Short mmCIF file of C-alpha atoms in Angstrom, two decimals:
data_model
loop_
_atom_site.label_atom_id
_atom_site.label_comp_id
_atom_site.label_asym_id
_atom_site.label_seq_id
_atom_site.Cartn_x
_atom_site.Cartn_y
_atom_site.Cartn_z
CA UNK A 2 -19.57 -15.67 14.47
CA UNK A 3 -22.06 -18.36 15.51
CA UNK A 4 -21.93 -19.48 19.13
CA UNK A 5 -22.93 -22.99 20.18
CA UNK A 6 -26.43 -23.29 21.60
CA UNK A 7 -25.23 -24.92 24.80
CA UNK A 8 -24.93 -22.73 27.92
CA UNK A 9 -23.86 -23.00 31.59
CA UNK A 10 -20.99 -25.29 30.63
CA UNK A 11 -19.04 -24.53 33.80
CA UNK A 12 -22.07 -25.39 35.93
CA UNK A 13 -22.48 -28.64 34.00
CA UNK A 14 -18.81 -29.54 34.59
CA UNK A 15 -19.02 -28.78 38.31
CA UNK A 16 -22.20 -30.84 38.55
CA UNK A 17 -20.43 -33.81 36.91
CA UNK A 18 -17.50 -33.43 39.31
CA UNK A 19 -19.80 -33.21 42.31
CA UNK A 20 -21.70 -36.28 41.21
CA UNK A 21 -18.81 -38.63 40.41
CA UNK A 22 -15.57 -36.82 41.37
CA UNK A 23 -12.56 -35.71 39.34
CA UNK A 24 -11.17 -39.25 39.02
CA UNK A 25 -14.29 -40.80 37.63
CA UNK A 26 -13.87 -42.87 34.44
CA UNK A 27 -16.23 -40.49 32.65
CA UNK A 28 -14.09 -37.36 33.28
CA UNK A 29 -10.78 -39.20 32.91
CA UNK A 30 -11.83 -40.50 29.51
CA UNK A 31 -12.71 -36.94 28.41
CA UNK A 32 -9.34 -35.67 29.63
CA UNK A 33 -7.57 -38.50 27.80
CA UNK A 34 -9.43 -37.75 24.56
CA UNK A 35 -8.61 -34.05 24.89
CA UNK A 36 -4.92 -34.76 25.51
CA UNK A 37 -4.67 -37.14 22.53
CA UNK A 38 -6.49 -34.65 20.28
CA UNK A 39 -4.14 -31.80 21.20
CA UNK A 40 -1.09 -34.01 20.72
CA UNK A 41 -2.24 -35.19 17.29
CA UNK A 42 -3.07 -31.64 16.21
CA UNK A 43 0.37 -30.40 17.29
CA UNK A 44 2.13 -33.27 15.50
CA UNK A 45 0.10 -32.65 12.36
CA UNK A 46 0.92 -28.95 12.39
CA UNK A 47 4.63 -29.65 12.93
CA UNK A 48 4.70 -32.20 10.12
CA UNK A 49 2.70 -30.20 7.58
CA UNK A 50 4.21 -26.72 7.98
CA UNK A 51 7.68 -27.30 6.42
CA UNK A 52 6.27 -29.51 3.65
CA UNK A 53 3.74 -27.19 2.08
CA UNK A 54 6.37 -25.17 0.21
CA UNK A 55 4.42 -21.93 0.22
CA UNK A 56 7.32 -19.75 -0.98
CA UNK A 57 6.69 -20.49 -4.66
CA UNK A 58 3.07 -21.57 -4.41
CA UNK A 59 0.26 -19.72 -6.18
CA UNK A 60 -2.07 -20.25 -3.25
CA UNK A 61 0.43 -18.79 -0.81
CA UNK A 62 -2.08 -16.38 0.76
CA UNK A 63 -4.62 -19.14 1.41
CA UNK A 64 -1.89 -21.50 2.60
CA UNK A 65 -0.60 -19.01 5.13
CA UNK A 66 -4.11 -18.56 6.47
CA UNK A 67 -4.57 -22.32 6.67
CA UNK A 68 -1.35 -22.69 8.64
CA UNK A 69 -2.45 -20.02 11.10
CA UNK A 70 -5.65 -21.85 11.93
CA UNK A 71 -4.51 -25.40 11.23
CA UNK A 72 -3.73 -26.34 14.85
CA UNK A 73 -7.00 -25.20 16.49
CA UNK A 74 -9.09 -26.25 13.48
CA UNK A 75 -7.52 -29.69 13.32
CA UNK A 76 -7.91 -30.08 17.07
CA UNK A 77 -11.57 -29.03 16.84
CA UNK A 78 -12.32 -31.59 14.12
CA UNK A 79 -10.50 -34.35 16.00
CA UNK A 80 -12.33 -33.36 19.18
CA UNK A 81 -15.70 -33.80 17.49
CA UNK A 82 -14.63 -37.23 16.25
CA UNK A 83 -13.27 -38.20 19.66
CA UNK A 84 -16.40 -36.96 21.39
CA UNK A 85 -18.58 -38.98 19.03
CA UNK A 86 -16.60 -42.15 19.72
CA UNK A 87 -16.59 -41.47 23.46
CA UNK A 88 -20.35 -40.98 23.43
CA UNK A 89 -20.71 -44.59 22.27
CA UNK A 90 -19.15 -45.73 25.55
CA UNK A 91 -20.48 -42.96 27.82
CA UNK A 92 -23.81 -41.59 26.57
CA UNK A 93 -23.79 -38.91 29.29
CA UNK A 94 -22.98 -35.30 28.55
CA UNK A 95 -19.32 -34.44 28.00
CA UNK A 96 -19.01 -31.06 29.69
CA UNK A 97 -15.20 -30.98 29.62
CA UNK A 98 -15.08 -31.61 25.87
CA UNK A 99 -17.83 -29.03 25.35
CA UNK A 100 -15.77 -26.34 27.10
CA UNK A 101 -12.67 -27.36 25.13
CA UNK A 102 -14.59 -27.16 21.85
CA UNK A 103 -15.78 -23.63 22.64
CA UNK A 104 -12.25 -22.49 23.49
CA UNK A 105 -10.84 -24.06 20.31
CA UNK A 106 -13.58 -22.39 18.28
CA UNK A 107 -12.61 -19.05 19.84
CA UNK A 108 -8.98 -19.66 18.88
CA UNK A 109 -10.01 -20.46 15.29
CA UNK A 110 -12.06 -17.27 15.04
CA UNK A 111 -9.27 -15.13 16.47
CA UNK A 112 -6.61 -16.49 14.12
CA UNK A 113 -8.85 -16.27 11.06
CA UNK A 114 -9.86 -12.70 11.89
CA UNK A 115 -6.29 -11.54 12.58
CA UNK A 116 -5.02 -13.17 9.40
CA UNK A 117 -7.72 -11.56 7.27
CA UNK A 118 -7.06 -8.14 8.80
CA UNK A 119 -3.34 -8.45 8.12
CA UNK A 120 -3.99 -9.61 4.58
CA UNK A 121 -6.60 -6.97 3.73
CA UNK A 122 -4.79 -4.00 5.28
CA UNK A 123 -1.32 -5.18 4.26
CA UNK A 124 0.17 -5.40 7.74
CA UNK A 125 -0.88 -1.92 8.89
CA UNK A 126 0.46 -0.78 12.24
CA UNK A 127 -3.00 -0.24 13.73
CA UNK A 128 -3.84 -3.87 12.96
CA UNK A 129 -0.78 -5.16 14.81
CA UNK A 130 -1.43 -2.83 17.74
CA UNK A 131 -5.09 -3.85 17.90
CA UNK A 132 -4.61 -7.62 17.67
CA UNK A 133 -4.51 -7.99 21.45
CA UNK A 134 -7.74 -6.05 21.89
CA UNK A 135 -9.44 -8.05 19.14
CA UNK A 136 -8.36 -11.32 20.72
CA UNK A 137 -9.40 -10.12 24.19
CA UNK A 138 -12.86 -9.14 22.94
CA UNK A 139 -13.46 -12.52 21.31
CA UNK A 140 -12.20 -14.36 24.40
CA UNK A 141 -14.53 -12.34 26.62
CA UNK A 142 -17.47 -13.18 24.34
CA UNK A 143 -16.78 -16.90 24.48
CA UNK A 144 -16.08 -16.89 28.22
CA UNK A 145 -19.45 -15.23 28.79
CA UNK A 146 -21.00 -18.03 26.78
CA UNK A 147 -19.17 -20.72 28.75
CA UNK A 148 -20.29 -19.35 32.12
CA UNK A 149 -23.85 -18.85 30.85
CA UNK A 150 -23.97 -15.05 31.16
CA UNK A 151 -24.09 -14.23 27.45
CA UNK A 152 -27.90 -14.60 27.11
CA UNK A 153 -28.42 -12.25 30.05
CA UNK A 154 -26.06 -9.68 28.53
CA UNK A 155 -27.92 -9.96 25.22
CA UNK A 156 -31.28 -9.43 26.94
CA UNK A 157 -29.93 -6.37 28.77
CA UNK A 158 -28.65 -4.85 25.53
CA UNK A 159 -31.92 -5.61 23.78
CA UNK A 160 -33.86 -3.87 26.56
CA UNK A 161 -32.09 -0.58 25.77
CA UNK A 162 -34.02 0.55 22.72
CA UNK A 163 -35.78 3.43 21.02
CA UNK A 164 -38.40 3.74 18.32
CA UNK A 165 -37.66 5.21 14.90
CA UNK A 166 -40.74 5.48 12.73
CA UNK A 167 -42.50 2.13 12.85
CA UNK A 168 -39.44 0.16 13.86
CA UNK A 169 -37.78 -0.61 17.18
CA UNK A 170 -34.01 -0.24 17.36
CA UNK A 171 -32.07 -1.63 20.30
CA UNK A 172 -28.41 -1.54 21.26
CA UNK A 173 -28.21 -5.26 20.53
CA UNK A 174 -29.59 -4.70 17.02
CA UNK A 175 -27.06 -1.92 16.38
CA UNK A 176 -24.17 -4.10 17.57
CA UNK A 177 -25.36 -7.02 15.47
CA UNK A 178 -25.64 -4.74 12.45
CA UNK A 179 -22.15 -3.35 12.96
CA UNK A 180 -20.67 -6.83 13.38
CA UNK A 181 -22.52 -8.12 10.32
CA UNK A 182 -21.42 -5.20 8.14
CA UNK A 183 -17.84 -5.43 9.42
CA UNK A 184 -17.69 -9.18 8.83
CA UNK A 185 -19.13 -9.03 5.32
CA UNK A 186 -16.92 -6.06 4.42
CA UNK A 187 -13.86 -7.88 5.69
CA UNK A 188 -14.71 -10.97 3.67
CA UNK A 189 -15.39 -8.86 0.58
CA UNK A 190 -12.09 -6.98 0.92
CA UNK A 191 -10.23 -10.24 1.52
CA UNK A 192 -11.68 -11.74 -1.67
CA UNK A 193 -10.85 -8.52 -3.54
CA UNK A 194 -7.25 -8.64 -2.30
CA UNK A 195 -6.90 -12.28 -3.40
CA UNK A 196 -8.22 -11.46 -6.88
CA UNK A 197 -6.08 -8.31 -7.01
CA UNK A 198 -2.91 -10.32 -6.51
CA UNK A 199 -3.89 -12.64 -9.32
CA UNK A 200 -4.76 -9.77 -11.66
CA UNK A 201 -1.59 -7.81 -10.96
CA UNK A 202 0.45 -10.85 -11.98
CA UNK A 203 -1.39 -11.14 -15.32
CA UNK A 204 1.25 -9.54 -17.55
CA UNK A 205 -0.83 -10.08 -20.69
CA UNK A 206 -3.27 -7.40 -19.47
CA UNK A 207 -2.26 -3.74 -19.58
CA UNK A 208 -1.30 -2.31 -16.18
CA UNK A 209 -3.94 0.44 -16.27
CA UNK A 210 -6.63 -2.09 -17.21
CA UNK A 211 -5.57 -4.24 -14.28
CA UNK A 212 -5.82 -1.31 -11.87
CA UNK A 213 -9.26 -0.34 -13.22
CA UNK A 214 -10.52 -3.91 -12.84
CA UNK A 215 -9.20 -4.09 -9.28
CA UNK A 216 -10.84 -0.82 -8.24
CA UNK A 217 -14.17 -1.73 -9.85
CA UNK A 218 -14.02 -5.11 -8.16
CA UNK A 219 -13.31 -3.58 -4.76
CA UNK A 220 -16.15 -1.07 -5.10
CA UNK A 221 -18.61 -3.70 -6.29
CA UNK A 222 -17.73 -6.15 -3.51
CA UNK A 223 -18.04 -3.47 -0.82
CA UNK A 224 -21.50 -2.43 -2.07
CA UNK A 225 -22.56 -6.07 -2.29
CA UNK A 226 -21.31 -6.71 1.25
CA UNK A 227 -23.41 -3.85 2.65
CA UNK A 228 -26.48 -5.02 0.73
CA UNK A 229 -26.05 -8.53 2.14
CA UNK A 230 -25.24 -7.47 5.71
CA UNK A 231 -28.09 -5.07 6.42
CA UNK A 232 -30.99 -7.49 5.79
CA UNK A 233 -29.28 -10.05 8.05
CA UNK A 234 -30.09 -7.89 11.07
CA UNK A 235 -33.55 -6.85 9.89
CA UNK A 236 -32.70 -3.44 8.39
CA UNK A 237 -34.87 -2.60 5.39
CA UNK A 238 -32.87 -1.55 2.35
CA UNK A 239 -35.45 1.13 1.54
CA UNK A 240 -34.04 3.07 4.49
CA UNK A 241 -30.91 3.57 2.40
CA UNK A 242 -32.86 5.77 -0.01
CA UNK A 243 -32.91 8.51 2.63
CA UNK A 244 -29.16 8.25 3.12
CA UNK A 245 -28.73 8.13 -0.65
CA UNK A 246 -30.45 11.48 -1.00
CA UNK A 247 -28.32 12.97 1.76
CA UNK A 248 -25.24 11.57 0.09
CA UNK A 249 -26.25 13.18 -3.20
CA UNK A 250 -26.55 16.57 -1.50
CA UNK A 251 -23.18 16.03 0.16
CA UNK A 252 -21.57 15.18 -3.16
CA UNK A 253 -23.03 18.35 -4.65
CA UNK A 254 -21.43 20.53 -1.96
CA UNK A 255 -18.87 19.28 0.54
CA UNK A 256 -17.83 16.07 -1.21
CA UNK A 257 -17.63 17.52 -4.71
CA UNK A 258 -13.83 17.63 -4.74
CA UNK A 259 -13.54 14.07 -3.44
CA UNK A 260 -15.97 12.82 -6.07
CA UNK A 261 -14.04 14.73 -8.74
CA UNK A 262 -10.78 13.08 -7.70
CA UNK A 263 -12.43 9.67 -7.66
CA UNK A 264 -13.86 10.07 -11.17
CA UNK A 265 -10.61 11.59 -12.43
CA UNK A 266 -8.75 8.54 -11.18
CA UNK A 267 -10.85 6.28 -13.40
CA UNK A 268 -10.40 8.67 -16.34
CA UNK A 269 -6.62 8.53 -15.96
CA UNK A 270 -6.65 4.75 -15.83
CA UNK A 271 -9.07 4.27 -18.72
CA UNK A 272 -7.48 6.69 -21.24
CA UNK A 273 -3.99 5.49 -20.20
CA UNK A 274 -2.52 8.97 -20.43
CA UNK A 275 -0.51 8.29 -17.28
CA UNK A 276 0.78 4.89 -16.24
CA UNK A 277 2.75 3.51 -13.34
CA UNK A 278 6.44 4.01 -14.10
CA UNK A 279 5.99 7.12 -16.28
CA UNK A 280 8.35 10.06 -15.81
CA UNK A 281 6.14 13.15 -15.56
CA UNK A 282 6.44 16.81 -14.68
CA UNK A 283 3.34 18.20 -12.99
CA UNK A 284 2.90 21.20 -10.72
CA UNK A 285 6.65 21.96 -11.00
CA UNK A 286 7.51 18.48 -9.75
CA UNK A 287 9.48 15.95 -11.78
CA UNK A 288 9.30 12.31 -10.79
CA UNK A 289 8.14 8.79 -11.50
CA UNK A 290 4.56 7.60 -10.98
CA UNK A 291 4.74 4.80 -8.40
CA UNK A 292 1.05 4.37 -7.53
CA UNK A 293 -2.39 5.43 -8.77
CA UNK A 294 -5.13 5.38 -6.13
CA UNK A 295 -8.76 6.42 -6.16
CA UNK A 296 -7.95 9.91 -4.86
CA UNK A 297 -4.35 10.74 -5.72
CA UNK A 298 -1.23 9.74 -7.64
CA UNK A 299 2.08 9.10 -5.87
CA UNK A 300 4.95 10.95 -7.61
CA UNK A 301 8.44 9.95 -6.44
CA UNK A 302 11.18 12.46 -7.26
CA UNK A 303 14.88 11.77 -7.75
CA UNK A 304 15.71 12.73 -4.15
CA UNK A 305 13.35 10.07 -2.80
CA UNK A 306 10.54 12.35 -1.66
CA UNK A 307 7.00 11.32 -2.60
CA UNK A 308 4.31 13.85 -3.51
CA UNK A 309 0.60 13.03 -3.44
CA UNK A 310 -0.91 14.73 -6.50
CA UNK A 311 -4.76 14.81 -6.58
CA UNK A 312 -6.22 13.08 -9.63
CA UNK A 313 -8.22 16.19 -10.46
CA UNK A 314 -4.98 18.15 -10.88
CA UNK A 315 -3.69 15.68 -13.45
CA UNK A 316 -6.90 15.91 -15.48
CA UNK A 317 -7.40 19.69 -15.42
CA UNK A 318 -3.80 20.93 -15.66
CA UNK A 319 -0.95 20.49 -18.13
CA UNK A 320 1.17 17.40 -17.49
CA UNK A 321 4.50 16.82 -19.21
CA UNK A 322 4.74 13.06 -19.62
CA UNK A 323 8.24 12.26 -20.80
CA UNK A 324 7.33 8.58 -21.12
CA UNK A 325 4.03 8.96 -22.97
CA UNK A 326 5.19 7.55 -26.31
CA UNK A 327 8.73 6.49 -25.56
CA UNK A 328 10.61 6.05 -22.35
CA UNK A 329 13.82 7.66 -23.59
CA UNK A 330 14.58 11.32 -22.80
CA UNK A 331 16.94 13.70 -24.64
CA UNK A 332 19.28 15.81 -22.54
CA UNK A 333 22.59 17.62 -22.87
CA UNK A 334 25.70 18.52 -20.89
CA UNK A 335 27.14 22.03 -21.53
CA UNK A 336 30.84 22.90 -21.48
CA UNK A 337 33.02 25.91 -22.43
CA UNK A 338 36.48 25.88 -24.04
CA UNK A 339 39.03 28.58 -24.76
CA UNK A 340 39.10 30.29 -28.16
CA UNK A 341 42.47 28.79 -29.03
CA UNK A 342 41.09 25.23 -28.65
CA UNK A 343 40.67 22.82 -31.57
CA UNK A 344 36.88 22.67 -31.86
CA UNK A 345 36.90 19.53 -34.03
CA UNK A 346 38.93 17.70 -31.40
CA UNK A 347 36.65 18.96 -28.64
CA UNK A 348 33.53 17.77 -30.46
CA UNK A 349 35.06 14.35 -31.09
CA UNK A 350 36.03 13.97 -27.43
CA UNK A 351 32.54 14.91 -26.27
CA UNK A 352 30.90 12.39 -28.62
CA UNK A 353 33.33 9.62 -27.60
CA UNK A 354 32.80 10.23 -23.89
CA UNK A 355 29.00 10.21 -24.16
CA UNK A 356 28.95 7.19 -26.47
CA UNK A 357 30.84 5.01 -23.98
CA UNK A 358 28.43 5.56 -21.09
CA UNK A 359 26.12 2.54 -20.51
CA UNK A 360 23.05 4.68 -19.74
CA UNK A 361 23.27 6.60 -23.04
CA UNK A 362 21.71 5.20 -26.21
CA UNK A 363 23.93 4.46 -29.18
CA UNK A 364 21.08 4.79 -31.69
CA UNK A 365 20.56 7.66 -32.24
CA UNK A 366 24.19 8.43 -31.35
CA UNK A 367 25.30 11.39 -29.20
CA UNK A 368 26.08 14.64 -30.99
CA UNK A 369 28.22 17.66 -30.09
CA UNK A 370 27.18 21.24 -30.79
CA UNK A 371 28.82 24.67 -30.93
CA UNK A 372 26.17 26.82 -29.30
CA UNK A 373 27.63 30.28 -28.70
CA UNK A 374 30.74 32.40 -28.90
CA UNK A 375 30.76 33.84 -25.43
CA UNK A 376 32.71 36.60 -23.75
CA UNK A 377 35.29 34.23 -22.25
CA UNK A 378 35.20 31.22 -24.58
CA UNK A 379 33.22 29.00 -26.91
CA UNK A 380 30.06 27.49 -25.36
CA UNK A 381 29.56 23.89 -26.53
CA UNK A 382 27.40 20.93 -25.49
CA UNK A 383 26.96 17.23 -26.07
CA UNK A 384 23.39 15.96 -26.49
CA UNK A 385 22.23 12.37 -26.13
CA UNK A 386 19.22 10.14 -25.46
CA UNK A 387 18.98 8.69 -21.96
CA UNK A 388 17.78 5.08 -21.60
CA UNK A 389 16.51 5.23 -18.01
CA UNK A 390 15.45 8.76 -17.05
CA UNK A 391 13.60 7.42 -14.01
CA UNK A 392 16.98 6.80 -12.35
CA UNK A 393 17.81 10.50 -12.38
CA UNK A 394 20.27 12.65 -14.32
CA UNK A 395 22.47 14.24 -11.66
CA UNK A 396 24.79 11.26 -11.27
CA UNK A 397 25.01 10.90 -15.06
CA UNK A 398 25.96 14.55 -15.53
CA UNK A 399 28.57 14.23 -12.81
CA UNK A 400 30.18 11.21 -14.47
CA UNK A 401 30.18 12.87 -17.91
CA UNK A 402 31.72 16.07 -16.52
CA UNK A 403 34.44 14.10 -14.72
CA UNK A 404 35.39 12.28 -17.91
CA UNK A 405 35.37 15.57 -19.87
CA UNK A 406 37.70 17.10 -17.30
CA UNK A 407 40.15 14.20 -17.57
CA UNK A 408 40.06 14.18 -21.39
CA UNK A 409 40.58 17.95 -21.64
CA UNK A 410 43.60 17.81 -19.35
CA UNK A 411 45.13 14.97 -21.37
CA UNK A 412 44.76 16.93 -24.64
CA UNK A 413 45.72 20.32 -23.25
CA UNK A 414 42.28 21.88 -23.71
CA UNK A 415 41.62 24.69 -21.27
CA UNK A 416 38.28 25.69 -19.83
CA UNK A 417 37.94 29.49 -19.71
CA UNK A 418 36.78 31.41 -16.70
CA UNK A 419 35.89 35.03 -16.12
CA UNK A 420 38.90 37.19 -15.23
CA UNK A 421 38.71 40.68 -13.71
CA UNK A 422 41.71 43.06 -13.91
CA UNK A 423 41.74 45.73 -11.20
CA UNK A 424 43.61 49.04 -11.88
CA UNK A 425 44.15 51.33 -8.90
CA UNK A 426 44.04 55.12 -9.39
CA UNK A 427 44.87 57.89 -6.89
CA UNK A 428 43.07 61.22 -6.81
CA UNK A 429 44.96 64.26 -8.17
CA UNK A 430 44.60 67.85 -7.31
CA UNK A 431 41.46 69.64 -8.45
CA UNK A 432 41.95 71.40 -11.81
CA UNK A 433 39.98 74.23 -13.26
CA UNK A 434 39.10 74.30 -16.88
CA UNK A 435 36.50 73.18 -19.37
CA UNK A 436 35.22 70.30 -17.23
CA UNK A 437 37.55 67.66 -18.66
CA UNK A 438 37.61 64.82 -16.08
CA UNK A 439 40.57 63.04 -17.60
CA UNK A 440 43.06 65.02 -15.55
CA UNK A 441 41.28 64.42 -12.27
CA UNK A 442 42.59 60.84 -12.01
CA UNK A 443 46.16 59.90 -12.75
CA UNK A 444 47.59 56.39 -12.63
CA UNK A 445 49.67 55.73 -9.57
#
């Protein structure tokens, strides 16, 4: 964020007013130029916004950012042109236009920064809550420059310092370093997000390959941003070797699990054992993979709950991937019928009911089975291949069972149930003899 070199702009404006008054041709001409510039910028923004057609445009992200800053940026450019033309007639300083240019530059910086934060962090709540504070901080910085206090504040911050080794570190240097790193990181993440959107739309590339490329790109751009930012404020990159050694020790102890999850995430993406959209069963959880991050995998179950499974768990434990080779899943619906039922008719009804359902595959066709001769009836089932297991099986089973119930009632097929007959006995008088208990209880 580069501030103009000019300072004490308010003092300059008051000096011009004191010398020639508010209604002098010099000040009135500046006010007229400023008014015309703002009017032209507003008209241009109003005319251009509905005609860009960003809904179906490939450069939608860049277009949205351009629209956010178009008014102040256009006004700033027009103000420079107007000031140049006005300087031909009035060679004196234009303090009013100088103040207006600083304020417009502040507006441009605020809108660009807010747009990039929203774009990089995907509209996070903390970004929306912090927009006011970000804007207030930038406005304060530019106001300090306008009133000429910013150099004094910078000198005061630079005076607060300490020595580390052979170098001198001040509060101003630390703030400049933080701002430089934050700015370069934000730009790097913004570029990574732009490229990510392009890559994720490239359907010719495998999904896992796209995710790997995006993560490598993000990591590389972040490292590059730090390498670029630190020398800008005079920090020697050799200092990072000390932190690199400390980081290695941390990875060996406290950060070992985090590093393991990070590496496991790349292993999962590279070997393509698990992909987004797969139906998997891991750690007694059945669901669909909706996202693969650097640390965990998001597993969404049929009831809508989402579990965050660490990548290390997926690599070191057994995972049942029902979509590894094929997406289809075989399942069955059990049913019992009475012994007097026509089993051939029952099997035909079960096959017909399953074959008519739109979620069940016709090739291979459904099949009915006689599984067991139970205590109350014959246990049977109908097995079939499900086209879309990611949509759940409970609703499908419910629909199949309802149709079985209707078909059985139409054909007079009964479903057996356990029946318990209770016989009541009354105690008889105690009898002596050889211990025969049969005479102790007599039916009532």
